[in-house]
Amino acid sequence: MHSQALQASVLSRVGPTLRPLAAPWPALVVIADTNVLASRACNAVRRGRDEELLSGLAGNGRSNIYVSAHVPEELVEHLPAIAASSDVPVSEASGVLWNEIMPAIPVVDLAVRDYLSPRVRTMLCTDRELPRRLRGDPDDIGTTALAELLAPAVILSSDSVFTRLGFANTDAATWVGLAYGLLRVAGFEARLGDAALLAELAARTGAAAGGAAVRAIRSYPVPAIGLLAGAVVLAGRLGYLDLARWREGWHRFREAIGPWREGLTVALEEHQAARGALRVIEPAGLPTVEQAAARHLARRRAALTPRELRDELSWSGFTASGAELRRGMLSHPAFSRRPGDRFVLGRYSVSMVDCIEG
């Protein structure tokens, strides 16, 4: 019952958390490949409903989706065949893909150096003399390199090459279930971020009210003492100073929150189980300036100046000057510069017509 309530709550979420970095777990970035995007567009057409899985992942703020630069062109090339195999009109699948799914998914261009790590280069091993489990696929190297750039990341794909090489743990029959598990994980973490924000706002409000009260007492001590004495007398007459009454109220409060506490415990256990089922590509070694900037911007989904980015990265223990960050982002194609010297990660894909004409 708790699981069904949690799933319904997550899937009904309509907006991103305002604190994507607030949960105690690092946010997982999602790297999607061509087949996943095209198949979900066809699935939405076949069911006659909006596409909720990828839209939910992209919209909650804790599982932002990105694709490598080769994906839009592959979508144009392969969507007709995928639509035909799904028995749906390609025009309708194309409308869902380019009008509903892709507008929320930035495309990230990579630098040559992003393909050179030993982990990514395994995708280039295509020697037929090697066992199949050790053979890669150069067509998928962009997805792998992007996952390493934005790590910790989860690759969503139905292609077995990622599973063979240890980058994922799903195949064509299981990736959808894993994606829904990831959606539940991200939705739960997003709600924790919302709760953290509300708690912080309440604490700040209480601190501000307390500070104002202290200043008022210092400025007008005699009236303040009189009001305090009157409040104590009134509380005593109403029974609010009765210790037995406080104990009874505390006991009722604990009984009232019991089901909520139990529900939270179950939700945390389910969250840990779902997160543990994911094959996560973790960061390897100390991040470069470009990697640190890309990973932070991938989760913040905000345009930041180099100085703002410097300050936010310092909270996580990464130290770099604003000038270093600016040079790194200007020299790497993954970043887009906005007015006001603000930077974001990636760019949004062009339309299908532009892809075809290009």
Coordinates of C-alpha atoms in Angstrom, one line a residue:
M1 CA 0.0 0.0 0.0
H2 CA 2.8 2.4 0.9
S3 CA 4.6 1.4 -2.3
Q4 CA 1.5 2.2 -4.4
A5 CA 0.9 5.5 -2.7
L6 CA 4.6 6.5 -3.2
Q7 CA 4.4 5.5 -6.9
A8 CA 1.2 7.5 -7.5
S9 CA 2.7 10.4 -5.7
V10 CA 5.8 10.4 -7.8
L11 CA 4.1 9.9 -11.1
S12 CA 1.7 12.8 -10.3
R13 CA 4.5 15.2 -9.7
V14 CA 4.1 18.2 -12.1
G15 CA 7.1 20.4 -11.4
P16 CA 10.8 20.2 -10.4
T17 CA 12.1 20.5 -6.9
L18 CA 13.4 23.9 -6.0
R19 CA 16.3 22.2 -4.3
P20 CA 17.8 19.6 -6.6
L21 CA 20.9 19.2 -4.6
A22 CA 19.3 19.1 -1.2
A23 CA 18.8 15.3 -0.7
P24 CA 21.6 13.3 1.1
W25 CA 22.2 11.3 -2.1
P26 CA 23.9 12.7 -5.2
A27 CA 21.4 13.3 -8.0
L28 CA 21.7 10.8 -10.8
V29 CA 21.8 12.2 -14.3
V30 CA 20.1 10.1 -17.0
I31 CA 21.8 9.5 -20.4
A32 CA 19.3 8.3 -22.9
D33 CA 20.1 6.7 -26.3
T34 CA 18.2 6.7 -29.6
N35 CA 16.2 3.6 -29.2
V36 CA 14.8 4.6 -25.8
L37 CA 13.6 8.0 -27.0
A38 CA 12.1 6.6 -30.2
S39 CA 10.4 3.6 -28.6
R40 CA 8.8 5.8 -25.9
A41 CA 7.4 8.1 -28.6
C42 CA 5.9 5.2 -30.4
N43 CA 4.6 3.8 -27.1
A44 CA 2.8 7.0 -26.4
V45 CA 1.2 7.0 -29.9
R46 CA 0.1 3.4 -29.5
R47 CA -1.5 4.0 -26.1
G48 CA -3.0 7.3 -27.2
R49 CA -1.6 9.1 -24.1
D50 CA 1.0 11.6 -23.3
E51 CA 4.5 10.2 -22.7
E52 CA 4.9 10.2 -18.9
L53 CA 8.1 8.2 -18.2
L54 CA 10.8 10.4 -19.9
S55 CA 8.8 13.5 -19.2
G56 CA 8.6 12.6 -15.5
L57 CA 12.3 11.9 -15.3
A58 CA 13.2 15.2 -17.1
G59 CA 10.7 17.2 -15.0
N60 CA 11.3 16.3 -11.4
G61 CA 14.7 18.0 -11.0
R62 CA 16.6 15.0 -9.6
S63 CA 17.0 12.9 -12.8
N64 CA 17.7 15.4 -15.6
I65 CA 18.0 13.7 -19.0
Y66 CA 20.8 14.5 -21.5
V67 CA 21.7 13.0 -24.9
S68 CA 25.0 13.0 -26.8
A69 CA 25.2 15.1 -30.0
H70 CA 24.9 12.1 -32.3
V71 CA 21.4 11.2 -31.0
P72 CA 19.2 13.8 -32.9
E73 CA 20.6 12.7 -36.2
E74 CA 20.1 9.0 -35.3
L75 CA 16.5 9.7 -34.3
V76 CA 15.8 11.2 -37.8
E77 CA 17.4 8.2 -39.4
H78 CA 15.9 5.4 -37.3
L79 CA 12.5 6.6 -36.3
P80 CA 10.7 5.5 -39.4
A81 CA 11.9 1.9 -38.9
I82 CA 11.1 1.9 -35.2
A83 CA 7.7 3.3 -35.9
A84 CA 7.0 0.7 -38.5
S85 CA 8.0 -2.1 -36.2
S86 CA 5.7 -0.6 -33.5
D87 CA 2.9 -0.3 -36.1
V88 CA 2.3 3.4 -35.5
P89 CA 2.3 6.3 -38.0
V90 CA 5.8 7.8 -38.2
S91 CA 4.3 11.3 -38.4
E92 CA 2.5 10.8 -35.1
A93 CA 5.6 9.3 -33.4
S94 CA 7.6 12.2 -34.8
G95 CA 5.2 14.7 -33.3
V96 CA 5.5 13.2 -29.9
L97 CA 9.2 12.9 -30.1
W98 CA 10.0 16.4 -31.3
N99 CA 7.2 18.3 -29.6
E100 CA 6.9 16.5 -26.3
I101 CA 10.1 14.6 -25.4
M102 CA 13.1 16.3 -27.0
P103 CA 12.2 19.9 -26.0
A104 CA 13.0 19.0 -22.4
I105 CA 16.3 17.1 -23.1
P106 CA 19.5 19.1 -23.8
V107 CA 22.0 17.8 -26.3
V108 CA 25.6 17.9 -25.2
D109 CA 28.5 18.2 -27.6
L110 CA 31.7 16.5 -26.4
A111 CA 35.4 17.3 -26.8
V112 CA 37.9 14.8 -28.2
R113 CA 39.4 14.4 -24.7
D114 CA 36.1 13.1 -23.4
Y115 CA 36.6 10.0 -25.5
L116 CA 40.1 9.2 -24.3
S117 CA 39.6 7.8 -20.9
P118 CA 40.4 4.0 -20.6
R119 CA 36.8 3.3 -19.5
V120 CA 35.2 5.0 -22.5
R121 CA 37.7 3.5 -25.0
T122 CA 36.4 0.0 -24.3
M123 CA 33.6 0.9 -26.6
L124 CA 36.1 1.0 -29.5
C125 CA 37.2 -2.6 -29.0
T126 CA 35.5 -4.4 -32.0
D127 CA 38.0 -7.2 -32.6
R128 CA 36.0 -10.2 -33.8
E129 CA 38.5 -12.5 -32.1
L130 CA 37.5 -11.2 -28.7
P131 CA 34.6 -12.8 -26.9
R132 CA 31.3 -11.0 -27.6
R133 CA 31.0 -9.9 -24.0
L134 CA 34.2 -7.8 -24.5
R135 CA 33.3 -6.2 -27.8
G136 CA 32.1 -2.7 -27.9
D137 CA 30.3 -0.6 -30.4
P138 CA 31.8 2.7 -31.7
D139 CA 28.3 4.1 -32.4
D140 CA 27.6 4.2 -28.7
I141 CA 30.9 5.8 -27.5
G142 CA 29.2 9.2 -27.4
T143 CA 26.6 8.0 -24.9
T144 CA 29.3 6.4 -22.7
A145 CA 31.6 9.4 -22.8
L146 CA 28.7 11.7 -21.8
A147 CA 27.8 9.4 -18.9
E148 CA 31.4 9.7 -17.6
L149 CA 31.5 13.5 -18.1
L150 CA 28.3 13.9 -16.0
A151 CA 28.9 11.0 -13.5
P152 CA 27.3 9.8 -11.4
A153 CA 24.9 8.8 -14.2
V154 CA 22.6 6.1 -15.4
I155 CA 22.4 5.0 -19.0
L156 CA 18.9 4.2 -20.2
S157 CA 19.3 1.9 -23.2
S158 CA 17.9 -1.3 -24.6
D159 CA 21.3 -2.0 -26.3
S160 CA 23.0 -5.0 -24.8
V161 CA 26.5 -3.5 -25.4
F162 CA 26.2 -1.3 -22.3
T163 CA 25.3 -4.3 -20.2
R164 CA 28.1 -6.4 -21.7
L165 CA 30.7 -3.8 -20.8
G166 CA 29.3 -3.0 -17.4
F167 CA 27.8 0.4 -18.1
A168 CA 24.2 -0.7 -17.5
N169 CA 22.3 -3.7 -16.2
T170 CA 19.3 -3.8 -18.4
D171 CA 18.2 -5.1 -21.8
A172 CA 15.3 -4.5 -24.2
A173 CA 13.0 -6.4 -21.8
T174 CA 14.0 -4.8 -18.5
W175 CA 15.0 -1.2 -19.2
V176 CA 11.5 0.2 -18.8
G177 CA 11.0 -1.3 -15.4
L178 CA 14.4 0.1 -14.3
A179 CA 13.4 3.5 -15.7
Y180 CA 10.2 3.6 -13.6
G181 CA 12.2 2.5 -10.6
L182 CA 14.6 5.5 -11.2
L183 CA 11.5 7.7 -11.6
R184 CA 10.3 6.7 -8.1
V185 CA 13.8 7.2 -6.7
A186 CA 14.1 10.7 -8.2
G187 CA 10.5 11.7 -7.2
F188 CA 11.1 10.6 -3.6
E189 CA 14.4 12.6 -3.4
A190 CA 12.7 15.6 -5.0
R191 CA 10.1 15.6 -2.3
L192 CA 12.8 15.4 0.3
G193 CA 14.3 18.5 -1.3
D194 CA 11.0 20.3 -1.1
A195 CA 10.7 19.3 2.6
A196 CA 14.2 20.6 3.3
L197 CA 13.3 23.9 1.6
L198 CA 10.1 24.2 3.7
A199 CA 12.0 23.4 6.9
E200 CA 14.7 26.0 6.1
L201 CA 12.0 28.6 5.4
A202 CA 10.3 27.8 8.6
A203 CA 13.6 28.0 10.5
R204 CA 14.4 31.4 8.9
T205 CA 10.9 32.7 9.7
G206 CA 11.2 31.5 13.3
A207 CA 14.7 33.0 13.7
A208 CA 13.5 36.3 12.2
A209 CA 10.5 36.4 14.5
G210 CA 12.7 35.6 17.5
G211 CA 15.2 38.3 16.5
A212 CA 12.4 40.8 16.2
A213 CA 11.1 39.9 19.6
V214 CA 14.5 40.2 21.2
R215 CA 15.0 43.6 19.6
A216 CA 11.6 44.7 20.8
I217 CA 12.3 43.6 24.4
R218 CA 15.6 45.5 24.4
S219 CA 14.0 48.6 23.0
Y220 CA 10.9 48.5 25.3
P221 CA 11.7 46.3 28.3
V222 CA 8.9 47.5 30.7
P223 CA 6.0 46.9 28.3
A224 CA 7.6 43.7 27.1
I225 CA 7.9 42.3 30.7
G226 CA 4.2 43.3 31.3
L227 CA 3.1 41.5 28.2
L228 CA 5.1 38.4 29.1
A229 CA 3.7 38.4 32.6
G230 CA 0.1 38.7 31.3
A231 CA 0.7 35.8 28.8
V232 CA 2.0 33.6 31.6
V233 CA -1.0 34.3 33.8
L234 CA -3.4 33.7 30.9
A235 CA -1.7 30.4 30.0
G236 CA -2.0 29.3 33.6
R237 CA -5.7 30.0 33.7
L238 CA -6.3 28.1 30.5
G239 CA -4.3 25.1 31.8
Y240 CA -1.4 25.4 29.4
L241 CA 1.1 25.3 32.2
D242 CA -0.2 21.9 33.5
L243 CA 2.6 19.4 33.1
A244 CA 0.2 16.4 32.9
R245 CA -1.6 18.2 30.0
W246 CA 1.7 18.6 28.1
R247 CA 2.5 14.9 28.6
E248 CA -0.9 13.9 27.3
G249 CA -0.5 16.2 24.3
W250 CA 3.0 14.8 23.6
H251 CA 1.6 11.2 23.8
R252 CA -1.3 12.1 21.4
F253 CA 1.2 13.7 19.0
R254 CA 3.4 10.6 18.9
E255 CA 0.4 8.4 18.2
A256 CA -0.7 10.7 15.4
I257 CA 2.6 10.7 13.6
G258 CA 3.2 7.0 14.1
P259 CA 1.6 6.0 10.7
W260 CA 3.5 8.7 9.0
R261 CA 6.8 7.6 10.6
E262 CA 6.2 4.0 9.6
G263 CA 5.3 5.1 6.1
L264 CA 8.5 7.1 5.8
T265 CA 10.5 4.1 7.0
V266 CA 8.9 1.9 4.3
A267 CA 9.5 4.6 1.7
L268 CA 13.2 4.9 2.6
E269 CA 13.6 1.2 2.4
E270 CA 12.0 1.0 -1.0
H271 CA 14.1 4.0 -2.1
Q272 CA 17.3 2.3 -1.1
A273 CA 16.3 -0.9 -2.8
A274 CA 15.3 0.9 -6.0
R275 CA 18.5 3.0 -6.0
G276 CA 20.6 -0.1 -5.3
A277 CA 19.1 -1.8 -8.3
L278 CA 20.6 0.8 -10.6
R279 CA 23.9 0.4 -12.3
V280 CA 25.5 3.8 -11.8
I281 CA 28.5 5.1 -13.6
E282 CA 30.5 6.7 -10.8
P283 CA 33.1 9.4 -11.2
A284 CA 36.6 8.1 -11.6
G285 CA 39.4 10.1 -10.0
L286 CA 39.5 13.8 -9.3
P287 CA 37.3 15.9 -11.7
T288 CA 38.8 18.3 -14.1
V289 CA 37.5 21.9 -14.2
E290 CA 35.3 21.1 -17.1
Q291 CA 33.9 17.9 -15.5
A292 CA 33.2 19.7 -12.2
A293 CA 31.4 22.5 -14.0
A294 CA 29.4 20.1 -16.3
R295 CA 28.3 17.9 -13.4
H296 CA 27.1 20.8 -11.3
L297 CA 25.3 22.5 -14.2
A298 CA 23.7 19.2 -15.2
R299 CA 22.0 19.0 -11.8
R300 CA 21.3 22.6 -11.3
R301 CA 19.7 23.2 -14.8
A302 CA 20.3 26.9 -14.3
A303 CA 22.4 29.5 -16.1
L304 CA 25.2 30.6 -13.8
T305 CA 28.1 33.0 -14.1
P306 CA 31.6 31.7 -13.5
R307 CA 31.6 33.4 -10.1
E308 CA 28.2 31.9 -9.1
L309 CA 29.4 28.5 -10.2
R310 CA 32.7 29.0 -8.3
D311 CA 30.8 29.7 -5.1
E312 CA 28.4 26.8 -5.5
L313 CA 31.2 24.4 -6.3
S314 CA 33.0 25.5 -3.2
W315 CA 30.2 24.2 -1.1
S316 CA 30.9 20.7 -2.4
G317 CA 34.6 21.0 -1.8
F318 CA 35.8 21.7 -5.3
T319 CA 38.1 24.8 -5.6
A320 CA 38.6 26.7 -8.8
S321 CA 38.6 30.4 -9.6
G322 CA 35.9 32.1 -11.6
A323 CA 38.5 32.7 -14.3
E324 CA 39.5 29.1 -14.5
L325 CA 35.9 28.0 -14.8
R326 CA 35.2 30.5 -17.5
R327 CA 38.2 29.4 -19.5
G328 CA 37.3 25.8 -19.1
M329 CA 33.7 26.3 -20.2
L330 CA 34.6 28.5 -23.2
S331 CA 37.1 25.9 -24.4
H332 CA 34.6 22.9 -24.1
P333 CA 31.7 22.5 -26.6
A334 CA 29.4 21.0 -23.9
F335 CA 28.7 24.5 -22.6
S336 CA 26.5 27.2 -24.1
R337 CA 27.1 30.8 -23.2
R338 CA 24.0 33.0 -22.5
P339 CA 23.7 36.8 -22.2
G340 CA 25.3 38.2 -19.0
D341 CA 28.2 35.8 -19.2
R342 CA 26.0 32.9 -17.9
F343 CA 26.7 29.3 -18.9
V344 CA 24.4 26.3 -19.2
L345 CA 25.1 22.7 -20.1
G346 CA 24.2 21.6 -23.5
R347 CA 21.8 23.0 -26.2
Y348 CA 18.3 22.1 -27.2
S349 CA 17.9 20.0 -30.3
V350 CA 16.8 21.4 -33.6
S351 CA 13.6 20.3 -35.2
M352 CA 13.3 17.2 -37.3
V353 CA 13.0 19.3 -40.5
D354 CA 16.3 21.1 -39.6
C355 CA 18.0 17.8 -39.0
I356 CA 16.8 16.4 -42.4
E357 CA 17.9 19.6 -44.2
G358 CA 21.2 19.6 -42.4

